[in-house]
Each structure stands twice: as C-alpha cells, then as structure tokens.
Amino acid sequence: MFDGLKDKLNDFRKDVEETTEEESDAAADASDSASADAAADPAAGEAADATDATSATGAASDDPAAETDASADGAEPSTFQRAKAFATGRIIIEEEDLEDPLWNLEMALLESDVEMSVAEAILNTVRETMLGETRKQVETTGELVEEALHDALLDVIAVGQFDFEERIAEADKPVTIVFTGVNGVGKTTSIAKLSEWLADRGYSSVLANGDTYRAGANEQIREHADRLDRKLISHEQGGDPAAVIYDGLEYAKANDVDVVLGDTAGRLHTSDDLMSQLEKIDRVVDPDLTLFVDEAVAGQDAVTRAEEFNEAAEVDGAILTKADADSSGGAAISIAYVTGKPILFLGTGQGYDDLERFDPERLVDRLLGDDEA
Ligand code: GDP
C-alpha cells in the first residue's frame, strides 16, 4: 500500500544518513588533528583533548541543550564543536546538512500528491525535530530521521481522529449517516461494506437511496441490498433526496433498526444544486454523521473534492476507497490536515469485508516500516 511514497520516505532517510556520515568523517578528521597537535605539544596535551578543551575554555558545556540553543540562535556549531561532539559520541545535525535531503523530500511528497500545505507542515516538523540536535551515537542518524518522520507524518495524518465505534454505540438510535462524494469512487460499495461492518458489531441498518438523480442508481444499490439481505428505501428517479432519507429514518424508527445509511447524488449539473440538496438533507433529516467518500487513486483531486464537499455539507469524516490499488498515498496523508476531518475507514478491495478502520499509527508504521502490508 502506498509503496511509491514509502520508497521516497526511505530515500530521505538514506539521504540524511549519507550527508551526516560525510560530516562525521570531517569531524573525525578534525578530532584526529586536534589529538595530533596535543601529541606534538605535550604542555597543551590536556587542553587539546576535544572534550576537556571545551570545558577548560568554557566555550561550550557538556549539556547537549546548550548546543541546541546555540544552533537555534543561528550560531553555527564550529568544526571544533563538531569534533567535540564526535569525540563524545554524539552527532550534530545542522541546517546545511538537511538542505538537500529536505528539498528532495519536499519534491518527493509533492510528486506523491501530498498537498502543498501538508508537505510544508511535514518538512517543518522534520526540520524542528532534527536541527541542532545532538544525539548519542547509540541513537543513530537513521533512528533520528525515523523519529522525526514518524512524528511529522502522524501530526498531519491523525488530525481530528475519533472513535467511530464508540460514537455509534453512544448515539441515540436510529443513527443517521449520510454519504457524500462523486460517482464512481466506491460510495455505494462503501455503504454496503459499512452495513456489514455494523452487522459484525451487532447493529442493524437500512439503506436509503438519496441519489435520485442518476439513472440506474436504484438498481445499483438494490443489488447490494439484496445480496446483504438489507431493506432498501428508494423513490422514483427525480424524487426528493431528503424525502427518501427521511423515509429511511421513519422506517428505522418503526422497525427498531439501529442505523440509516443514506446515499446522495454524486454529481449534479451545477454545484449550487448539489449544495442546496445537501443543505436540505441536513435540514430535514439532521444526520448524526456525514461521511465523505473518495478514492485514494484520485490523489490531489480527492483532497480538493473533500474540501468542496465539506463546504457544501460539513463532513464528520472520510472513507478513502481503493487503498488496495496502486496509489500515491497523497490523499491519505493530506485529507485530514486540509479539511480538519479525519479519515475513518480505508476501502481495501471489492469484497464486503474489505473495509478497514483507519489507524494513523498503523499507516505511519506501514510507510516507514519494512512490512509489505
Ligand atoms: P459509486 O458510483 O461511487 O457508488 O461507486 P461504486 O460503489 O459503484 O464503485 C465503483 C467501482 O469501484 C466498483 O467496481 C467497486 O467494486 C469498486 N470499488 C469500490 N471500493 C473499492 C475498493 O476499496 N477497492 C477496489 N479495488 N475497488 C473498489
């Protein structure tokens, strides 16, 4: 999943490791020459030792934070400080070490369809986490990069997360969930999958087809309803979507059904129509949750649509389908940060069981880890 992005993140790790290795070699040379000077001049012996010299002159302390502050103030660590850090088994990372790798990372994120503001947020966190840090060498540069990337990715991916199952459990029944998003992205399939997901957790559901616009929409959702043996509420093509979902709610109340899953039209001739239709549904049905559905393979388009739909009818979360297909991963990384609303589920195939609760930690581990999942 998201293999391209995973490879690019790995490239960044290698980039930084290579750059800091070169710097460490330079520091080692400096350290060697300091020791050589000491040997040539026995009187200066103690003071020329990289570690003791700094404490003797008081130019720097052994406190790593002091060096961090020095870098944050814009003061470049001197070759001497680097040599000292090297001699005491630490690495100093400077802005110039990161310049090229961060540039490459930015390009890689943008190429992977990560939205610009999201890429910038990731870079800022990585830069802040890594700059001026002095680390004991036990913690290798590779580990430091991994930690910085982990935190940076999680910060943007985990925006707005909440416990969906708990929300359903605690809500007064019936719970009404309305699905928005354009046609063809897997909206109807996701409704069917979520109906199964709910059934697995002991909740009954009824489907309501609020897509009264598209010819064939009723037949499409009926196929799923029949296969899953669920009740479907539908009206004639051209009917009022709000009325269909309202009828679904009435049916659920009368029959003790826990959840109403309401489809909506994906694309109308003008966005004003879409807006007013979704607003009417909001007014008439007052859904407990509105979920936006889009496909991972749509990349930037999915992010733009998420923003547009969120403006038309505020969404509570998103379902990202086709995560099993070869996609850049940009949508998965960007949607929550851009809209402020979390991705709640990933669609991972065409079967009804191919719906996975979105777990930001797990995605970050997948992107940074060695596992192929
Ligand atoms: P809608 O027009 O948005 O309602 O889209 P559909 O639900 O009809 O789905 C369009 C196509 O995408 C169908 O062939 C689905 O089987 C397929 N699809 C939906 N979700 C997924 C998914 O998570 N992975 C894959 N590989 N295909 C999916």
Short mmCIF file of C-alpha atoms and ligand atoms in Angstrom, two decimals:
data_model
loop_
_atom_site.label_atom_id
_atom_site.label_comp_id
_atom_site.label_asym_id
_atom_site.label_seq_id
_atom_site.Cartn_x
_atom_site.Cartn_y
_atom_site.Cartn_z
CA MET A 1 0.00 0.00 0.00
CA PHE A 2 1.36 3.44 -0.98
CA ASP A 3 4.66 1.84 -1.99
CA GLY A 4 5.88 4.82 -4.04
CA LEU A 5 5.65 7.14 -1.06
CA LYS A 6 7.19 4.53 1.20
CA ASP A 7 10.22 4.32 -1.10
CA LYS A 8 10.57 8.09 -1.20
CA LEU A 9 10.49 8.39 2.59
CA ASN A 10 13.17 5.75 2.73
CA ASP A 11 15.26 7.75 0.24
CA PHE A 12 15.10 10.73 2.61
CA ARG A 13 16.43 8.57 5.43
CA LYS A 14 19.35 7.43 3.26
CA ASP A 15 19.98 10.99 2.07
CA VAL A 16 20.34 12.32 5.60
CA GLU A 17 22.43 9.37 6.70
CA GLU A 18 24.83 9.89 3.83
CA THR A 19 25.11 13.63 4.45
CA THR A 20 25.72 13.25 8.18
CA GLU A 21 28.19 10.41 7.61
CA GLU A 22 30.26 12.76 5.48
CA GLU A 23 30.05 15.35 8.25
CA SER A 24 31.04 12.79 10.88
CA ASP A 25 34.08 11.85 8.80
CA ALA A 26 35.05 15.53 8.63
CA ALA A 27 34.57 15.80 12.39
CA ALA A 28 36.65 12.69 12.93
CA ASP A 29 39.46 14.23 10.88
CA ALA A 30 39.25 17.41 12.91
CA SER A 31 39.28 15.38 16.10
CA ASP A 32 42.33 13.43 14.92
CA SER A 33 44.24 16.57 14.04
CA ALA A 34 43.41 18.06 17.47
CA SER A 35 44.86 14.97 19.14
CA ALA A 36 47.89 15.10 16.84
CA ASP A 37 48.52 18.71 17.90
CA ALA A 38 48.26 17.65 21.51
CA ALA A 39 50.85 14.93 20.98
CA ALA A 40 53.22 17.42 19.31
CA ASP A 41 52.90 19.83 22.21
CA PRO A 42 52.80 17.89 25.47
CA ALA A 43 52.28 21.06 27.51
CA ALA A 44 48.96 21.63 25.75
CA GLY A 45 48.10 17.95 25.91
CA GLU A 46 45.15 18.01 28.29
CA ALA A 47 43.55 21.12 26.92
CA ALA A 48 43.83 19.98 23.31
CA ASP A 49 41.75 16.92 24.04
CA ALA A 50 38.50 17.64 22.26
CA THR A 51 36.30 17.05 25.29
CA ASP A 52 38.34 18.66 28.00
CA ALA A 53 39.36 21.64 25.92
CA THR A 54 35.78 22.88 25.71
CA SER A 55 35.19 22.66 29.44
CA ALA A 56 38.60 24.21 30.11
CA THR A 57 37.84 27.24 27.97
CA GLY A 58 34.17 27.33 28.97
CA ALA A 59 33.31 27.81 25.27
CA ALA A 60 30.68 25.11 25.45
CA SER A 61 29.29 22.85 28.10
CA ASP A 62 28.60 19.14 28.04
CA ASP A 63 24.92 19.92 28.14
CA PRO A 64 23.52 18.98 24.69
CA ALA A 65 20.77 21.59 25.14
CA ALA A 66 23.39 24.32 25.17
CA GLU A 67 24.48 23.33 21.69
CA THR A 68 20.86 23.09 20.53
CA ASP A 69 20.28 26.63 21.75
CA ALA A 70 23.42 27.81 20.05
CA SER A 71 22.19 26.43 16.72
CA ALA A 72 18.70 27.79 17.26
CA ASP A 73 20.22 31.24 17.73
CA GLY A 74 21.71 30.87 14.31
CA ALA A 75 25.25 30.31 15.62
CA GLU A 76 26.82 27.58 13.54
CA PRO A 77 28.49 24.84 15.52
CA SER A 78 32.19 25.19 14.85
CA THR A 79 34.31 22.38 13.47
CA PHE A 80 35.72 22.28 16.97
CA GLN A 81 32.25 21.71 18.47
CA ARG A 82 31.56 19.02 15.91
CA ALA A 83 34.88 17.42 16.74
CA LYS A 84 33.98 17.57 20.40
CA ALA A 85 30.57 16.08 19.76
CA PHE A 86 32.16 13.34 17.69
CA ALA A 87 34.73 12.61 20.38
CA THR A 88 31.96 12.30 22.99
CA GLY A 89 29.96 10.02 20.74
CA ARG A 90 27.33 12.49 19.56
CA ILE A 91 26.14 13.73 16.20
CA ILE A 92 25.33 17.35 15.47
CA ILE A 93 22.90 17.96 12.64
CA GLU A 94 22.89 21.36 11.02
CA GLU A 95 20.55 23.13 8.65
CA GLU A 96 23.01 22.80 5.79
CA ASP A 97 23.17 19.02 6.31
CA LEU A 98 19.41 18.87 5.83
CA GLU A 99 19.05 21.36 3.00
CA ASP A 100 19.40 18.92 0.10
CA PRO A 101 17.62 15.98 1.74
CA LEU A 102 14.69 18.24 2.77
CA TRP A 103 14.44 19.67 -0.73
CA ASN A 104 14.37 16.15 -2.15
CA LEU A 105 11.76 15.15 0.44
CA GLU A 106 9.56 18.11 -0.47
CA MET A 107 9.73 17.21 -4.17
CA ALA A 108 9.00 13.57 -3.36
CA LEU A 109 5.96 14.47 -1.25
CA LEU A 110 4.58 16.79 -3.94
CA GLU A 111 5.17 14.14 -6.60
CA SER A 112 3.22 11.75 -4.41
CA ASP A 113 0.25 14.14 -4.48
CA VAL A 114 0.72 15.37 -0.96
CA GLU A 115 -0.98 18.76 -0.76
CA MET A 116 1.44 21.72 -0.55
CA SER A 117 0.46 22.95 2.93
CA VAL A 118 0.70 19.38 4.22
CA ALA A 119 4.15 18.90 2.70
CA GLU A 120 5.25 22.14 4.36
CA ALA A 121 3.89 21.06 7.73
CA ILE A 122 5.76 17.76 7.44
CA LEU A 123 9.02 19.49 6.48
CA ASN A 124 8.72 21.97 9.35
CA THR A 125 8.26 19.24 11.92
CA VAL A 126 11.14 17.19 10.50
CA ARG A 127 13.39 20.26 10.44
CA GLU A 128 12.47 21.26 14.01
CA THR A 129 12.91 17.75 15.34
CA MET A 130 16.30 17.26 13.74
CA LEU A 131 18.01 20.61 13.73
CA GLY A 132 20.76 21.30 16.14
CA GLU A 133 20.04 18.08 17.95
CA THR A 134 23.00 16.40 19.46
CA ARG A 135 22.38 12.74 19.93
CA LYS A 136 24.36 10.00 21.44
CA GLN A 137 25.59 7.81 18.64
CA VAL A 138 23.70 4.88 20.07
CA GLU A 139 20.76 6.67 18.61
CA THR A 140 21.85 6.62 15.02
CA THR A 141 21.03 9.25 12.43
CA GLY A 142 18.72 6.69 10.84
CA GLU A 143 16.74 6.38 14.06
CA LEU A 144 16.63 10.14 14.45
CA VAL A 145 15.26 10.57 10.91
CA GLU A 146 12.73 7.84 11.54
CA GLU A 147 11.54 9.51 14.73
CA ALA A 148 11.29 12.89 13.02
CA LEU A 149 9.36 11.47 10.04
CA HIS A 150 7.12 9.43 12.32
CA ASP A 151 6.11 12.49 14.35
CA ALA A 152 5.75 14.71 11.30
CA LEU A 153 3.52 12.25 9.42
CA LEU A 154 1.43 11.38 12.46
CA ASP A 155 0.82 15.07 13.19
CA VAL A 156 -0.86 15.58 9.82
CA ILE A 157 -2.50 12.17 9.38
CA ALA A 158 -4.10 11.91 12.81
CA VAL A 159 -5.93 15.26 12.69
CA GLY A 160 -9.45 15.01 14.11
CA GLN A 161 -9.47 11.26 14.82
CA PHE A 162 -12.29 9.96 16.99
CA ASP A 163 -13.57 6.53 17.96
CA PHE A 164 -16.21 5.80 15.33
CA GLU A 165 -17.48 2.64 17.01
CA GLU A 166 -17.90 4.44 20.31
CA ARG A 167 -19.76 7.25 18.55
CA ILE A 168 -22.24 4.73 17.11
CA ALA A 169 -22.56 2.91 20.42
CA GLU A 170 -23.31 6.08 22.37
CA ALA A 171 -25.65 7.78 19.88
CA ASP A 172 -29.42 7.62 20.27
CA LYS A 173 -30.85 5.14 17.79
CA PRO A 174 -31.56 5.25 14.96
CA VAL A 175 -28.28 6.84 13.92
CA THR A 176 -28.45 8.53 10.52
CA ILE A 177 -25.32 8.53 8.38
CA VAL A 178 -25.31 10.38 5.06
CA PHE A 179 -22.64 9.68 2.43
CA THR A 180 -21.36 12.32 0.05
CA GLY A 181 -18.85 12.20 -2.80
CA VAL A 182 -18.75 11.92 -6.58
CA ASN A 183 -19.88 8.90 -8.61
CA GLY A 184 -17.60 6.01 -9.35
CA VAL A 185 -15.34 6.37 -6.32
CA GLY A 186 -16.97 3.48 -4.45
CA LYS A 187 -19.63 5.30 -2.44
CA THR A 188 -22.36 2.70 -2.84
CA THR A 189 -19.95 -0.17 -2.23
CA SER A 190 -18.73 1.61 0.91
CA ILE A 191 -22.31 1.95 2.18
CA ALA A 192 -22.76 -1.80 1.70
CA LYS A 193 -19.41 -2.50 3.40
CA LEU A 194 -20.28 -0.28 6.34
CA SER A 195 -23.62 -2.05 6.67
CA GLU A 196 -21.66 -5.32 7.01
CA TRP A 197 -19.16 -3.72 9.39
CA LEU A 198 -22.08 -2.60 11.58
CA ALA A 199 -23.74 -6.03 11.39
CA ASP A 200 -20.49 -7.62 12.56
CA ARG A 201 -20.76 -5.42 15.66
CA GLY A 202 -24.41 -6.20 16.28
CA TYR A 203 -26.06 -3.16 14.65
CA SER A 204 -28.87 -3.47 12.13
CA SER A 205 -29.09 -0.99 9.25
CA VAL A 206 -31.38 0.13 6.47
CA LEU A 207 -30.16 1.62 3.18
CA ALA A 208 -31.83 4.73 1.73
CA ASN A 209 -31.06 5.83 -1.80
CA GLY A 210 -30.88 9.61 -1.83
CA ASP A 211 -29.28 9.52 -5.28
CA THR A 212 -32.50 10.20 -7.13
CA TYR A 213 -30.61 11.99 -9.88
CA ARG A 214 -28.71 9.27 -11.66
CA ALA A 215 -30.47 6.72 -13.87
CA GLY A 216 -29.69 3.24 -12.62
CA ALA A 217 -28.76 4.37 -9.09
CA ASN A 218 -31.66 2.47 -7.52
CA GLU A 219 -30.72 -0.76 -9.32
CA GLN A 220 -27.07 -0.37 -8.32
CA ILE A 221 -27.76 -0.04 -4.60
CA ARG A 222 -30.54 -2.64 -4.73
CA GLU A 223 -28.04 -5.24 -5.88
CA HIS A 224 -26.04 -4.67 -2.69
CA ALA A 225 -29.17 -4.59 -0.52
CA ASP A 226 -30.39 -7.88 -1.99
CA ARG A 227 -27.02 -9.56 -1.61
CA LEU A 228 -26.75 -8.46 2.01
CA ASP A 229 -30.43 -9.00 2.71
CA ARG A 230 -30.97 -5.40 3.84
CA LYS A 231 -34.08 -3.27 3.49
CA LEU A 232 -33.71 -0.53 0.84
CA ILE A 233 -35.82 2.61 0.83
CA SER A 234 -35.96 4.27 -2.60
CA HIS A 235 -38.14 6.64 -4.59
CA GLU A 236 -38.57 7.20 -8.30
CA GLN A 237 -35.76 8.84 -10.21
CA GLY A 238 -36.11 12.64 -9.92
CA GLY A 239 -37.66 12.48 -6.44
CA ASP A 240 -36.58 14.49 -3.42
CA PRO A 241 -33.41 13.00 -1.84
CA ALA A 242 -34.21 14.46 1.59
CA ALA A 243 -37.61 12.74 1.48
CA VAL A 244 -36.03 9.34 0.74
CA ILE A 245 -33.63 9.56 3.65
CA TYR A 246 -36.42 10.87 5.88
CA ASP A 247 -38.46 7.77 4.93
CA GLY A 248 -35.43 5.62 5.78
CA LEU A 249 -35.37 7.23 9.22
CA GLU A 250 -39.11 6.64 9.72
CA TYR A 251 -38.66 3.01 8.68
CA ALA A 252 -35.79 2.59 11.14
CA LYS A 253 -37.82 4.10 13.99
CA ALA A 254 -40.81 1.89 13.25
CA ASN A 255 -38.73 -1.28 12.94
CA ASP A 256 -36.10 -0.77 15.63
CA VAL A 257 -33.29 -0.52 13.10
CA ASP A 258 -30.10 0.97 14.57
CA VAL A 259 -28.57 2.82 11.63
CA VAL A 260 -29.83 4.54 8.45
CA LEU A 261 -27.22 4.64 5.66
CA GLY A 262 -28.23 7.34 3.16
CA ASP A 263 -26.65 7.65 -0.28
CA THR A 264 -26.69 11.00 -2.10
CA ALA A 265 -26.21 12.13 -5.70
CA GLY A 266 -22.58 12.40 -6.68
CA ARG A 267 -22.63 15.00 -9.35
CA LEU A 268 -25.26 17.46 -10.41
CA HIS A 269 -25.29 19.89 -13.31
CA THR A 270 -24.31 22.76 -11.06
CA SER A 271 -22.65 22.76 -7.70
CA ASP A 272 -25.42 25.09 -6.47
CA ASP A 273 -27.87 22.24 -6.93
CA LEU A 274 -25.62 19.90 -5.02
CA MET A 275 -25.20 22.44 -2.27
CA SER A 276 -28.91 23.10 -1.86
CA GLN A 277 -29.72 19.40 -1.99
CA LEU A 278 -27.22 18.56 0.71
CA GLU A 279 -28.36 21.52 2.77
CA LYS A 280 -31.94 20.33 2.51
CA ILE A 281 -30.94 16.86 3.69
CA ASP A 282 -29.17 18.49 6.62
CA ARG A 283 -32.27 20.49 7.48
CA VAL A 284 -34.87 17.76 7.01
CA VAL A 285 -33.01 14.73 8.36
CA ASP A 286 -30.33 16.35 10.57
CA PRO A 287 -27.93 13.42 10.12
CA ASP A 288 -25.80 12.31 13.06
CA LEU A 289 -22.82 11.85 10.77
CA THR A 290 -21.92 12.88 7.24
CA LEU A 291 -19.16 10.82 5.66
CA PHE A 292 -17.31 11.91 2.54
CA VAL A 293 -16.17 9.10 0.25
CA ASP A 294 -13.38 9.33 -2.29
CA GLU A 295 -10.74 7.11 -3.79
CA ALA A 296 -7.05 7.02 -2.85
CA VAL A 297 -6.11 6.83 -6.52
CA ALA A 298 -7.59 10.30 -7.14
CA GLY A 299 -4.72 11.94 -5.24
CA GLN A 300 -4.96 15.76 -5.24
CA ASP A 301 -8.44 15.66 -6.80
CA ALA A 302 -9.72 13.72 -3.80
CA VAL A 303 -8.29 16.37 -1.48
CA THR A 304 -9.87 19.23 -3.45
CA ARG A 305 -13.22 17.44 -3.54
CA ALA A 306 -13.04 16.75 0.20
CA GLU A 307 -12.73 20.50 0.76
CA GLU A 308 -15.60 21.30 -1.62
CA PHE A 309 -17.98 18.72 -0.16
CA ASN A 310 -17.06 19.77 3.36
CA GLU A 311 -18.12 23.29 2.43
CA ALA A 312 -21.40 22.10 0.90
CA ALA A 313 -22.36 19.87 3.83
CA GLU A 314 -19.92 19.74 6.72
CA VAL A 315 -18.46 16.27 6.93
CA ASP A 316 -17.54 14.41 10.10
CA GLY A 317 -15.05 12.11 8.46
CA ALA A 318 -13.95 10.42 5.26
CA ILE A 319 -13.76 6.97 3.75
CA LEU A 320 -10.86 6.52 1.37
CA THR A 321 -11.54 3.70 -1.07
CA LYS A 322 -9.27 1.71 -3.38
CA ALA A 323 -6.36 1.91 -0.97
CA ASP A 324 -5.51 -1.57 -2.29
CA ALA A 325 -4.88 -0.17 -5.78
CA ASP A 326 -1.53 1.34 -6.62
CA SER A 327 -1.88 4.94 -5.46
CA SER A 328 0.50 7.69 -4.46
CA GLY A 329 -0.69 7.98 -0.86
CA GLY A 330 -1.02 11.77 -1.09
CA ALA A 331 -4.75 11.75 -0.41
CA ALA A 332 -4.36 9.53 2.65
CA ILE A 333 -1.79 11.92 4.05
CA SER A 334 -3.49 15.18 3.12
CA ILE A 335 -7.28 14.91 3.56
CA ALA A 336 -7.44 15.18 7.36
CA TYR A 337 -4.97 18.07 7.57
CA VAL A 338 -6.64 20.04 4.78
CA THR A 339 -10.25 19.56 5.92
CA GLY A 340 -9.69 19.14 9.66
CA LYS A 341 -11.82 15.99 9.44
CA PRO A 342 -10.39 12.52 9.92
CA ILE A 343 -10.21 9.60 7.54
CA LEU A 344 -12.23 6.96 9.37
CA PHE A 345 -12.05 3.95 7.04
CA LEU A 346 -9.99 2.62 4.17
CA GLY A 347 -11.59 0.57 1.41
CA THR A 348 -9.15 -2.19 0.61
CA GLY A 349 -10.88 -4.28 -2.05
CA GLN A 350 -14.16 -5.12 -3.73
CA GLY A 351 -15.45 -7.57 -1.13
CA TYR A 352 -17.88 -6.51 1.60
CA ASP A 353 -15.27 -7.29 4.25
CA ASP A 354 -12.67 -5.08 2.60
CA LEU A 355 -13.19 -2.15 4.92
CA GLU A 356 -10.52 -1.33 7.43
CA ARG A 357 -10.75 1.10 10.33
CA PHE A 358 -8.23 3.82 9.52
CA ASP A 359 -5.43 3.78 12.07
CA PRO A 360 -2.97 6.70 11.66
CA GLU A 361 -0.22 4.95 13.68
CA ARG A 362 -0.55 1.86 11.54
CA LEU A 363 -0.36 3.85 8.32
CA VAL A 364 2.75 5.68 9.52
CA ASP A 365 4.31 2.34 10.50
CA ARG A 366 3.46 0.97 7.06
CA LEU A 367 5.03 3.98 5.38
CA LEU A 368 8.19 3.88 7.45
CA GLY A 369 8.43 0.18 8.19
CA ASP A 370 9.71 -2.80 6.34
CA ASP A 371 6.43 -4.68 6.29
CA GLU A 372 4.68 -5.09 2.98
CA ALA A 373 1.16 -4.71 4.40
P1 GDP B 1 -20.16 4.80 -6.70
O1 GDP B 1 -20.54 5.22 -8.09
O2 GDP B 1 -19.34 5.82 -6.03
O3 GDP B 1 -21.30 4.36 -5.87
O4 GDP B 1 -19.14 3.58 -6.91
P2 GDP B 1 -19.35 2.02 -6.71
O5 GDP B 1 -19.63 1.71 -5.30
O6 GDP B 1 -20.31 1.51 -7.72
O7 GDP B 1 -17.88 1.51 -7.04
C1 GDP B 1 -17.25 1.72 -8.28
C2 GDP B 1 -16.27 0.58 -8.53
O8 GDP B 1 -15.22 0.65 -7.58
C3 GDP B 1 -16.90 -0.79 -8.36
O9 GDP B 1 -16.38 -1.64 -9.38
C4 GDP B 1 -16.41 -1.25 -6.99
O10 GDP B 1 -16.31 -2.66 -6.89
C5 GDP B 1 -15.04 -0.60 -6.95
N1 GDP B 1 -14.57 -0.38 -5.56
C6 GDP B 1 -15.23 0.22 -4.55
N2 GDP B 1 -14.46 0.26 -3.45
C7 GDP B 1 -13.28 -0.35 -3.75
C8 GDP B 1 -12.05 -0.62 -3.04
O11 GDP B 1 -11.88 -0.29 -1.85
N3 GDP B 1 -11.06 -1.26 -3.72
C9 GDP B 1 -11.21 -1.62 -5.03
N4 GDP B 1 -10.18 -2.24 -5.61
N5 GDP B 1 -12.31 -1.37 -5.73
C10 GDP B 1 -13.35 -0.74 -5.11
#
